Coordinates of N, CA, C and O in Angstrom, one line a residue:
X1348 N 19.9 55.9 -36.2 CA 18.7 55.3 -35.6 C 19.0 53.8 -35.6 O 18.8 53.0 -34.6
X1349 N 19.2 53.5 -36.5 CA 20.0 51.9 -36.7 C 20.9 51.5 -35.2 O 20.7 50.8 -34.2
X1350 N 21.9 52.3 -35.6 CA 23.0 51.6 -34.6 C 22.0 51.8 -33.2 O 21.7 50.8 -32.4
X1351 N 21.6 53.0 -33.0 CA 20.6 52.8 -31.4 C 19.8 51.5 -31.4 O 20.0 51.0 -30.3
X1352 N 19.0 50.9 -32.3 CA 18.1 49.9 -32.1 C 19.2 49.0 -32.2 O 18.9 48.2 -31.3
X1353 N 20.1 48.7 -32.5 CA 21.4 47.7 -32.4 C 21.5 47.4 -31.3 O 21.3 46.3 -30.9
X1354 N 22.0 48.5 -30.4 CA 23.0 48.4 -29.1 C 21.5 48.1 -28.4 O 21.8 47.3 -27.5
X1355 N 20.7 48.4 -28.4 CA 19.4 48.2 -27.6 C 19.3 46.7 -27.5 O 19.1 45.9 -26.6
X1356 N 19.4 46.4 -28.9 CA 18.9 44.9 -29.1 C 20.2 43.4 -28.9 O 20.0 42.2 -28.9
X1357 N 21.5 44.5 -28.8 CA 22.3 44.0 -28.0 C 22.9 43.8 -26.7 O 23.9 43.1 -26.4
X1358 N 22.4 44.4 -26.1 CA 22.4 45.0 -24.5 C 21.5 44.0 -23.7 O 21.8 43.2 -22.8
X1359 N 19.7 44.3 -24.6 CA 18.8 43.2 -23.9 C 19.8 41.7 -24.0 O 20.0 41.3 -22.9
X1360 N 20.2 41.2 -24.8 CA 20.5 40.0 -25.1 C 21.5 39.6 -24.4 O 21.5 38.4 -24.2
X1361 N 22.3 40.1 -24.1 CA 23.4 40.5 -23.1 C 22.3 39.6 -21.6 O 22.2 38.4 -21.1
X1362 N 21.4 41.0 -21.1 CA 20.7 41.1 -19.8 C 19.9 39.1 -20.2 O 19.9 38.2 -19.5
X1363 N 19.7 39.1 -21.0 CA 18.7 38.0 -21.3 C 20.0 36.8 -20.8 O 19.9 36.1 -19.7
X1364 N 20.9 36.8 -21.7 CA 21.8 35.6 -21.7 C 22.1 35.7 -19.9 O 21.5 34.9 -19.2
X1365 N 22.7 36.6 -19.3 CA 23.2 36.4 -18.0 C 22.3 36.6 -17.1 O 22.5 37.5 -16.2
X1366 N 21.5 36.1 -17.0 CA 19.6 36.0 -16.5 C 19.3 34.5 -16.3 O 19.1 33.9 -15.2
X1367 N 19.3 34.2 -17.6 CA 18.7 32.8 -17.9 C 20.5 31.5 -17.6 O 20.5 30.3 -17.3
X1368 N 21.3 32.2 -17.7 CA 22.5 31.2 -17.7 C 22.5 30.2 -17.0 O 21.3 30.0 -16.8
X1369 N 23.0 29.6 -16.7 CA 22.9 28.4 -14.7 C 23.8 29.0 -14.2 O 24.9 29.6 -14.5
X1370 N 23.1 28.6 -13.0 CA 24.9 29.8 -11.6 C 25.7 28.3 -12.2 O 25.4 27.4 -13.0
X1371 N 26.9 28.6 -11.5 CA 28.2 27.4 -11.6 C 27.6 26.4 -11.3 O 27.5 26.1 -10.1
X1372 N 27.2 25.7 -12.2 CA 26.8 24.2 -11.9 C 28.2 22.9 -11.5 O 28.3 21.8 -10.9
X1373 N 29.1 24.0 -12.1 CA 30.3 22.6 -11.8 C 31.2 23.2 -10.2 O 32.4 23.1 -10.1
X1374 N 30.4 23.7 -9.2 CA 30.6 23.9 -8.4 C 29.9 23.9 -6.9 O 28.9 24.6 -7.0
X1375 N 30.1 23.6 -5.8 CA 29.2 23.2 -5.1 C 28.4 24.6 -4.6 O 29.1 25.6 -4.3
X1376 N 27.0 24.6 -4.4 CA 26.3 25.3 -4.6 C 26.3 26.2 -3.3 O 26.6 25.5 -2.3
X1377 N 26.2 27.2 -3.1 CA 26.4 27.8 -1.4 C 25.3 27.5 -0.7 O 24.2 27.5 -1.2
X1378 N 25.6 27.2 0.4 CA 24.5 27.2 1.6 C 24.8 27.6 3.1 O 25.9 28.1 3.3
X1379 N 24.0 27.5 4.0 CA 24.4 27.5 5.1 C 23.5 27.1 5.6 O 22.4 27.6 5.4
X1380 N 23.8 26.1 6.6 CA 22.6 25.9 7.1 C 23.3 24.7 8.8 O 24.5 24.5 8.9
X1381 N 22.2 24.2 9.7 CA 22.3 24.1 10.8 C 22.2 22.4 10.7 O 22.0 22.1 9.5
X1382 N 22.3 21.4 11.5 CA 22.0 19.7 11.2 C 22.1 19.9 12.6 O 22.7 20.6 13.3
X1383 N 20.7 18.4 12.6 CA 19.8 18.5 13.4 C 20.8 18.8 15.0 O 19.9 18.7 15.8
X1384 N 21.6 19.0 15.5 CA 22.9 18.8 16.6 C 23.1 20.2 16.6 O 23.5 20.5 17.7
X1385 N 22.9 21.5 15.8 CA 22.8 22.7 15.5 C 24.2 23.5 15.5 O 24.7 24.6 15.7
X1386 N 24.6 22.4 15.2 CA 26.1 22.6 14.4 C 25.8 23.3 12.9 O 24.9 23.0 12.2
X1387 N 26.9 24.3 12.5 CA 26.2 25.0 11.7 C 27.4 24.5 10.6 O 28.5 24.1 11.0
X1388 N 26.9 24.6 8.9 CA 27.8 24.2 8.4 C 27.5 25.4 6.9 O 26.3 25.9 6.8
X1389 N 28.4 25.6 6.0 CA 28.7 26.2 5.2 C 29.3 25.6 4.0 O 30.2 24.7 4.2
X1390 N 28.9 26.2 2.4 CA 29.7 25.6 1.4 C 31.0 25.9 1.6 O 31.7 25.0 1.1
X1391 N 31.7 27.0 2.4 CA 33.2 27.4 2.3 C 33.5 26.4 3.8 O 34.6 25.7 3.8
X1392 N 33.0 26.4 4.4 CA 33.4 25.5 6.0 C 33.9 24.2 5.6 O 34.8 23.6 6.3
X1393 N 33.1 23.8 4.2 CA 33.2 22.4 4.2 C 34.3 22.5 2.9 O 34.5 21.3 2.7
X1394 N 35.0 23.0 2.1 CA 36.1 22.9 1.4 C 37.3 22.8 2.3 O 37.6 23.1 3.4
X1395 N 38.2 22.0 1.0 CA 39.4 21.7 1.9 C 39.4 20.3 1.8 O 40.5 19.7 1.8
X1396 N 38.4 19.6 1.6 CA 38.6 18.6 1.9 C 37.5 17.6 0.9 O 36.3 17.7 1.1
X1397 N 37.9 16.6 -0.1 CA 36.9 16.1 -1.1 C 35.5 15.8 -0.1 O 35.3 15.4 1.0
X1398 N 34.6 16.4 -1.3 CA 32.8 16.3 0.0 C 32.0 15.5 -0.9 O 31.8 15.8 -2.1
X1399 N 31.6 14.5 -0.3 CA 30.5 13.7 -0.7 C 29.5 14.5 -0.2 O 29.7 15.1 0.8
X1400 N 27.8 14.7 -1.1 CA 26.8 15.4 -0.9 C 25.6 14.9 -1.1 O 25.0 15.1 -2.1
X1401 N 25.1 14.1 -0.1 CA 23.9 13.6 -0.6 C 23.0 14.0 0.5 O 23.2 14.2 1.7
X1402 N 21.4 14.0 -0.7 CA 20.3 14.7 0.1 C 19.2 14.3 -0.9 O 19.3 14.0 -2.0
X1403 N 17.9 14.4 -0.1 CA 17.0 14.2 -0.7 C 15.5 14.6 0.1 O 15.4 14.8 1.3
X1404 N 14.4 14.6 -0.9 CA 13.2 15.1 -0.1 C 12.7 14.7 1.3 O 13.1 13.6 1.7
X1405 N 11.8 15.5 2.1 CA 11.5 14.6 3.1 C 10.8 13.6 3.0 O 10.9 12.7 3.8
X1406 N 10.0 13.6 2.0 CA 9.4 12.5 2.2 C 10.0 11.2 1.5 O 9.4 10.1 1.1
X1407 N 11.1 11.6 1.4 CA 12.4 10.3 1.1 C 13.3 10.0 2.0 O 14.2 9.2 1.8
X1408 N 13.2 10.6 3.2 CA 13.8 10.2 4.4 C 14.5 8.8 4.2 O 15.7 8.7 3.9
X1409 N 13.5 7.8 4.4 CA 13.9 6.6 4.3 C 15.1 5.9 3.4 O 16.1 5.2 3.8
X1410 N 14.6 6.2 2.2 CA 15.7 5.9 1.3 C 17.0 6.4 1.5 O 17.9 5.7 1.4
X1411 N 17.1 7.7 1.8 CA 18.1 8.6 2.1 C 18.9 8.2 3.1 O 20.0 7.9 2.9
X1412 N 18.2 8.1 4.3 CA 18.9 7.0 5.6 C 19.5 6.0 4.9 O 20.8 5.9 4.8
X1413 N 18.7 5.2 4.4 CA 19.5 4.0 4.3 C 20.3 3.7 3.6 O 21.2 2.9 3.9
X1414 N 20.3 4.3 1.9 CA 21.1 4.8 1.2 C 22.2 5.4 1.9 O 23.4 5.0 1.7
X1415 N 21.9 6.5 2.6 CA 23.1 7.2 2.9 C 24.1 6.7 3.9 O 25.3 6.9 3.9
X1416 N 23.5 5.9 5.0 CA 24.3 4.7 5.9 C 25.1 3.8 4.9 O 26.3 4.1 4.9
X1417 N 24.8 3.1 4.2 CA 25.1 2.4 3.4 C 26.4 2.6 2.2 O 26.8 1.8 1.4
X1418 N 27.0 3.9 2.3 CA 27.6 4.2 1.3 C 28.9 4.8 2.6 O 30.1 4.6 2.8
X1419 N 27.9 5.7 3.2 CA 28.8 6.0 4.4 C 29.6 4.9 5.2 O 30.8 5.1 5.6
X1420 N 29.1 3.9 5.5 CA 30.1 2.9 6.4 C 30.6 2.1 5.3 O 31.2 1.1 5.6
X1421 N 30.3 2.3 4.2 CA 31.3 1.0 2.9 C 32.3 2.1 3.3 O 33.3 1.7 3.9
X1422 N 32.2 3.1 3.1 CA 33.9 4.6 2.6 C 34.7 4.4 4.0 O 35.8 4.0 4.0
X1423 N 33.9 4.7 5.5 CA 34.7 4.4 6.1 C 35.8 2.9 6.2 O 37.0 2.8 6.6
X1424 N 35.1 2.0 5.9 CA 35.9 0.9 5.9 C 36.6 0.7 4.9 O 37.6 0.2 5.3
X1425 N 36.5 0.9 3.1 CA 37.5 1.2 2.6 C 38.6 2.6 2.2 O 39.5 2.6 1.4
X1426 N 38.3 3.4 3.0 CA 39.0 4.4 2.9 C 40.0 4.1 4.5 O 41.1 4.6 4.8
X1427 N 39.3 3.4 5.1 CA 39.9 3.5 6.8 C 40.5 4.5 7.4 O 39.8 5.5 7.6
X1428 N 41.8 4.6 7.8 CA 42.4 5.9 7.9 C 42.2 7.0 7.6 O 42.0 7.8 8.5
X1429 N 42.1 7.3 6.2 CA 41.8 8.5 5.7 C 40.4 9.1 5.4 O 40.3 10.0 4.6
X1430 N 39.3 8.2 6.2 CA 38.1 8.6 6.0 C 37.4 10.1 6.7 O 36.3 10.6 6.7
X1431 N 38.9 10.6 7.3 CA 38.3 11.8 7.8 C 39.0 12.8 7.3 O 39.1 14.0 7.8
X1432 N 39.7 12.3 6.1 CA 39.8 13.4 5.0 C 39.0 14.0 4.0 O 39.4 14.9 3.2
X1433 N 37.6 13.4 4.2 CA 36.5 13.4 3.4 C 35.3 14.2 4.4 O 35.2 14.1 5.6
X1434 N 34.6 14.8 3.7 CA 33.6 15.7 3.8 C 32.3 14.5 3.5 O 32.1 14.4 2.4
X1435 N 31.5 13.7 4.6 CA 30.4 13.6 3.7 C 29.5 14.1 4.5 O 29.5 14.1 5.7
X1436 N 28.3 14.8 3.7 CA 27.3 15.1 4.4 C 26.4 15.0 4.0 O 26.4 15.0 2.8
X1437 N 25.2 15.0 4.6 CA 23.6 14.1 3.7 C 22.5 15.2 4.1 O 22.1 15.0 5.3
X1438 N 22.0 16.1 3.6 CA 20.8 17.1 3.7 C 19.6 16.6 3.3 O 19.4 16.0 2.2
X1439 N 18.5 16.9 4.3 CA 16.8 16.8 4.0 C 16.1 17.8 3.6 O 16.1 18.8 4.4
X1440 N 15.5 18.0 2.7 CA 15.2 19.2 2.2 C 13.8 19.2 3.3 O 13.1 18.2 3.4
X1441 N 13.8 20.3 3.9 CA 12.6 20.6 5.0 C 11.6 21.8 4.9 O 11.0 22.4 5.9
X1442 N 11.5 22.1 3.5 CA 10.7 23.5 3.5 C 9.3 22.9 3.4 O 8.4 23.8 3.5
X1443 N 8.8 21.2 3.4 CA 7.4 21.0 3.4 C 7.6 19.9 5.1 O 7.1 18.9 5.5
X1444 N 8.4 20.7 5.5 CA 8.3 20.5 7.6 C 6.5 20.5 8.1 O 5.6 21.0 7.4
X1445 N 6.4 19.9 9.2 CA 5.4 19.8 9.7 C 6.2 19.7 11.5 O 7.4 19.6 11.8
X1446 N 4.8 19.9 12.5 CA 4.8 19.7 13.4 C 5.5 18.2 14.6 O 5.9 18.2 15.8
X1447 N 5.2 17.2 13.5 CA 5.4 15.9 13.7 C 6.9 15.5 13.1 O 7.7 14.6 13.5
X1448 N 7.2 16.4 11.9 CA 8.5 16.0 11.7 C 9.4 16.6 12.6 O 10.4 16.1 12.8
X1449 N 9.0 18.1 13.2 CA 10.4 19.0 13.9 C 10.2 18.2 14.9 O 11.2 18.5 15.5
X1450 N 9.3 17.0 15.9 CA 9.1 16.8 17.5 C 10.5 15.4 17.4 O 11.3 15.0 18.2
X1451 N 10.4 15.1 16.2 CA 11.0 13.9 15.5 C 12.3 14.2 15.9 O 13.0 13.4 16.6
X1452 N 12.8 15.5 15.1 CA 14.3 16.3 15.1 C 14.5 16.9 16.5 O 15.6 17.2 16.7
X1453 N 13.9 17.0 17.2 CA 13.8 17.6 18.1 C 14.7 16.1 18.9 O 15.9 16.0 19.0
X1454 N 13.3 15.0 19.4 CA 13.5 14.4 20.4 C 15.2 13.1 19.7 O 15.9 12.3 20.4
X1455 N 15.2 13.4 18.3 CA 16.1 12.6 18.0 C 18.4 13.5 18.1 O 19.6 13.2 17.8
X1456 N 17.6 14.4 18.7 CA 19.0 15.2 19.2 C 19.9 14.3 20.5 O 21.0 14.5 20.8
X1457 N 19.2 13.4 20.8 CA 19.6 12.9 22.3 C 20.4 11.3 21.6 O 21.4 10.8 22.2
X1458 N 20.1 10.8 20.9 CA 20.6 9.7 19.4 C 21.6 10.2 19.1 O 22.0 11.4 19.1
X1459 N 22.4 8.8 18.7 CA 23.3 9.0 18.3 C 23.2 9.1 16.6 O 24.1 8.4 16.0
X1460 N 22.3 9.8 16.1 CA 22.5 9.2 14.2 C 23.2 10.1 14.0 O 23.4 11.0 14.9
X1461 N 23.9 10.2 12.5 CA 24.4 10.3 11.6 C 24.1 12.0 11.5 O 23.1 12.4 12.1
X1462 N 24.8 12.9 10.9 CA 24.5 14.1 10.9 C 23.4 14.3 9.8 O 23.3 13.6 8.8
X1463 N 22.6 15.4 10.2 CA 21.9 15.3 9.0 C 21.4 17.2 8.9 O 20.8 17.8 9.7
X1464 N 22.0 17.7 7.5 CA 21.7 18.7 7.2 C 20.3 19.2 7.2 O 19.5 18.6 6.5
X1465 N 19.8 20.6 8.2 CA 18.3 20.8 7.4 C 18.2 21.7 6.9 O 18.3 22.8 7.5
X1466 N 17.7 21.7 5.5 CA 17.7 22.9 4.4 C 16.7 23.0 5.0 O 16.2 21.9 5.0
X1467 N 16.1 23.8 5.6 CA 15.0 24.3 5.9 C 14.7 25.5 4.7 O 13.5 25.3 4.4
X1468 N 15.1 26.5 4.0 CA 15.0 27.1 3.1 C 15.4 26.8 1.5 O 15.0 27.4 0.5
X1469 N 16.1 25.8 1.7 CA 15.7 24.6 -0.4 C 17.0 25.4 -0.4 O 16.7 26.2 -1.4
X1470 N 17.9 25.8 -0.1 CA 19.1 25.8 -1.0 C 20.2 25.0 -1.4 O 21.4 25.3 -1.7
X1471 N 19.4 23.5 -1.2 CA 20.1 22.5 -1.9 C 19.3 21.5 -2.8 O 19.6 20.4 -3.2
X1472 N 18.0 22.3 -3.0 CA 16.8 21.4 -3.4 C 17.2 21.4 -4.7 O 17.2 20.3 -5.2
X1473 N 17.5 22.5 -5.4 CA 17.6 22.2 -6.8 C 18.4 21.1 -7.3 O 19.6 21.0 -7.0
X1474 N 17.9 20.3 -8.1 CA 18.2 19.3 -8.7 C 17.6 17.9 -8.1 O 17.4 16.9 -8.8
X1475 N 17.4 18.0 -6.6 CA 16.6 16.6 -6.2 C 15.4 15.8 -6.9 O 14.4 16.4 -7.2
X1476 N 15.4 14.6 -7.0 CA 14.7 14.0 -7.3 C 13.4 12.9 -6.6 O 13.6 12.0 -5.9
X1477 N 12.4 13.3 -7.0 CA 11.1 12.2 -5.6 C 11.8 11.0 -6.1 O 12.3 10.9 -7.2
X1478 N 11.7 9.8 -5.1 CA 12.0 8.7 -4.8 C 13.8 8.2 -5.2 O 14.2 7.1 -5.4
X1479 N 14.5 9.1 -5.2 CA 15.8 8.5 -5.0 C 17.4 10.0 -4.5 O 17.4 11.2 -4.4
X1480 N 18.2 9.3 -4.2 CA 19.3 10.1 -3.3 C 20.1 10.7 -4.6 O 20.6 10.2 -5.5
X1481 N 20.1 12.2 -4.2 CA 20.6 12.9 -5.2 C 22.5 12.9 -4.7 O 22.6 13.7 -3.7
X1482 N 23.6 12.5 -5.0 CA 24.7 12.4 -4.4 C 25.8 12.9 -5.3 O 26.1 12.2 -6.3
X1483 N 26.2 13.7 -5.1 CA 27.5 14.9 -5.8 C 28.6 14.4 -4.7 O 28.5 14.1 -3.6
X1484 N 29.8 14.6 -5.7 CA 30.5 14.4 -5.4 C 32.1 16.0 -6.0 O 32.6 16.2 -7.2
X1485 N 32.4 16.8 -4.6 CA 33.3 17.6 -5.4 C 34.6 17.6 -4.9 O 34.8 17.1 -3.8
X1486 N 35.6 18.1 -5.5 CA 36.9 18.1 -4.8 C 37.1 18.9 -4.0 O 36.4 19.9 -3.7
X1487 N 38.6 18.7 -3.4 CA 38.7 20.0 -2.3 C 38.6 21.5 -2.4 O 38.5 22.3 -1.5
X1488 N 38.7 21.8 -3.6 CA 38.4 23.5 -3.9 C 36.8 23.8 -4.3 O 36.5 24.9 -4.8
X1489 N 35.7 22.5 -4.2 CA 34.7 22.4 -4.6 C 34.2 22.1 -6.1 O 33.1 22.3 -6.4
X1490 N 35.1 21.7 -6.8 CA 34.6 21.5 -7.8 C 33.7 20.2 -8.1 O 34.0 19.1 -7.6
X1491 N 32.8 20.3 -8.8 CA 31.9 18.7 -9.2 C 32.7 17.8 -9.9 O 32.9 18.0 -11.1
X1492 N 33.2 17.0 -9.4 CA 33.6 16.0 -10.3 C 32.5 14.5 -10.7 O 32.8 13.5 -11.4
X1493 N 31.3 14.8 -10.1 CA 30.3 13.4 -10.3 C 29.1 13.5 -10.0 O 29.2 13.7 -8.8
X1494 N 27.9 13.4 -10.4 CA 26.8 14.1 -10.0 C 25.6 12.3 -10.2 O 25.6 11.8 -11.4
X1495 N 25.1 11.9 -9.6 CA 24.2 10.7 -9.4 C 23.3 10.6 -9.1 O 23.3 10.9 -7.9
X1496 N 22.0 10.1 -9.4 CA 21.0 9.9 -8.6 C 21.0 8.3 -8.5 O 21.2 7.6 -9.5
X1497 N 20.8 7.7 -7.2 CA 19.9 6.6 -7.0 C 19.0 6.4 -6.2 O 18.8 7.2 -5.2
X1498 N 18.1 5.1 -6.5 CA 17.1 4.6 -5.4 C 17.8 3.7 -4.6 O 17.3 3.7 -3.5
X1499 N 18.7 2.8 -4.8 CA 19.5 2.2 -4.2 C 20.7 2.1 -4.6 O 21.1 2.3 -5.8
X1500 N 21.7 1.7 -3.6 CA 22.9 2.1 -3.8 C 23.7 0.5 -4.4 O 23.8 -0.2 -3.4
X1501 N 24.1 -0.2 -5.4 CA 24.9 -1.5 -5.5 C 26.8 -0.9 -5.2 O 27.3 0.3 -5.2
X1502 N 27.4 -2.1 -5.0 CA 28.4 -2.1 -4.9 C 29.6 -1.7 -6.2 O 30.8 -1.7 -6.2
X1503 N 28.7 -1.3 -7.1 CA 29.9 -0.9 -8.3 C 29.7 0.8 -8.2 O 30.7 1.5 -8.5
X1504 N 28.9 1.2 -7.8 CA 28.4 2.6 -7.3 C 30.0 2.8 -6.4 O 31.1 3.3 -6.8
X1505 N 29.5 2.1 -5.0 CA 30.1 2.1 -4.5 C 32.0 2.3 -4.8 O 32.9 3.1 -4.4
X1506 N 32.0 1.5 -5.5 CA 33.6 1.2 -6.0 C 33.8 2.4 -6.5 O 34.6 3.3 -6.0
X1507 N 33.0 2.7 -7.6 CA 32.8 4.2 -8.4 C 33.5 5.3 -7.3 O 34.5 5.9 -7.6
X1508 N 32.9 5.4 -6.3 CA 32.9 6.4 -5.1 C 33.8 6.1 -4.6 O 34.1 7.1 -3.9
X1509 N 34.8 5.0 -4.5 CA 35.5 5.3 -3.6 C 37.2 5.2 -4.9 O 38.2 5.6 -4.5
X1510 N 37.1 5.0 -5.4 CA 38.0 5.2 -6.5 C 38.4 7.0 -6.8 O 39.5 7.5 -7.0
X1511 N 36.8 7.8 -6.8 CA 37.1 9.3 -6.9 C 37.9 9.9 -6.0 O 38.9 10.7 -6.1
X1512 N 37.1 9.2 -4.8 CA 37.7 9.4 -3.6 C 39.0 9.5 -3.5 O 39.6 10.6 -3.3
X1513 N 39.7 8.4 -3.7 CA 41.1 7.9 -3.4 C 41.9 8.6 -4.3 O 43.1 8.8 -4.0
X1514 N 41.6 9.0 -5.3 CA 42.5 10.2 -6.0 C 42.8 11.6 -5.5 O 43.8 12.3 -5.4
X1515 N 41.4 11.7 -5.1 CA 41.2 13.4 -4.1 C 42.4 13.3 -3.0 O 43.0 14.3 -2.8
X1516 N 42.8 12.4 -2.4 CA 42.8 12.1 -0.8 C 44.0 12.3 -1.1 O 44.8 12.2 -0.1

């Protein structure tokens, strides 16, 4: 009777531990999803190549833009050449969408901005933070090598970023 209440009480604990675990946190998380151009992109599409990952709520748009311009044209100019060995891509988490944000995405297809992922279903929400840019950084087989939040970006960040970079490359 023993050993039965054992293996019972080892079994749950088992189902409990690999339940509660975290998926691979030291790996970039799967998704798939479309940016606003309806170009479709994938966690496996985008390996191969070191990916910068930044994203943040909608109603952090703003920071995110400018934040994410901001980091994006420092790498192209110190990486120069080899900036298009790099993956960067910047996602809006869009599952609290409205009518006035999709006319937005809509009429802003004809613009030239910057690509911009739309989770429209949060499978990159986990871990974002309200008021600042959640930005991972992994290598070319996807692994995390750097995980950051800011509200603004300074230039030692920056250096930070492009130093990772330049080893990947």
């Amino acid at each position: 009777m023993n050993d039965v209440f054992f293996v019972q009480r080892r079994w749950l604990l088992i189902v409990l531990v690999s339940f509660f675990a975290p998926l691979n946190a030291d790996s970039i998380p799967q998704f798939q999803m479309k940016d606003q151009y309806g170009q479709s992109y994938s966690d496996t599409s985008v390996k191969g190549k070191p990916i910068v990952l930044m994203g943040c709520f909608l109603r952090d748009v703003e920071i995110c833009r400018k934040q994410g311009r901001k980091l994006y044209w420092k790498m192209q100019n110190l990486l120069w050449k080899e900036s298009n060995k790099v993956n960067f891509l910047m996602y809006l988490d869009l599952k609290e969408s409205n009518k006035i944000v999709e006319e937005y995405i809509e009429e802003s297809k004809h613009k030239q901005y910057e690509t911009i992922l739309l989770d429209r279903k949060g499978q990159l929400t986990n871990g974002l933070t309200r008021g600042e840019v959640y930005i991972r950084i992994y290598n070319k087989s996807g692994k995390l090598l750097s995980s950051i939040y800011k509200s603004e970006i300074e230039e030692t960040l920056i250096q930070e970023v492009y130093e990772i970079l330049k080893k990947e490359i």
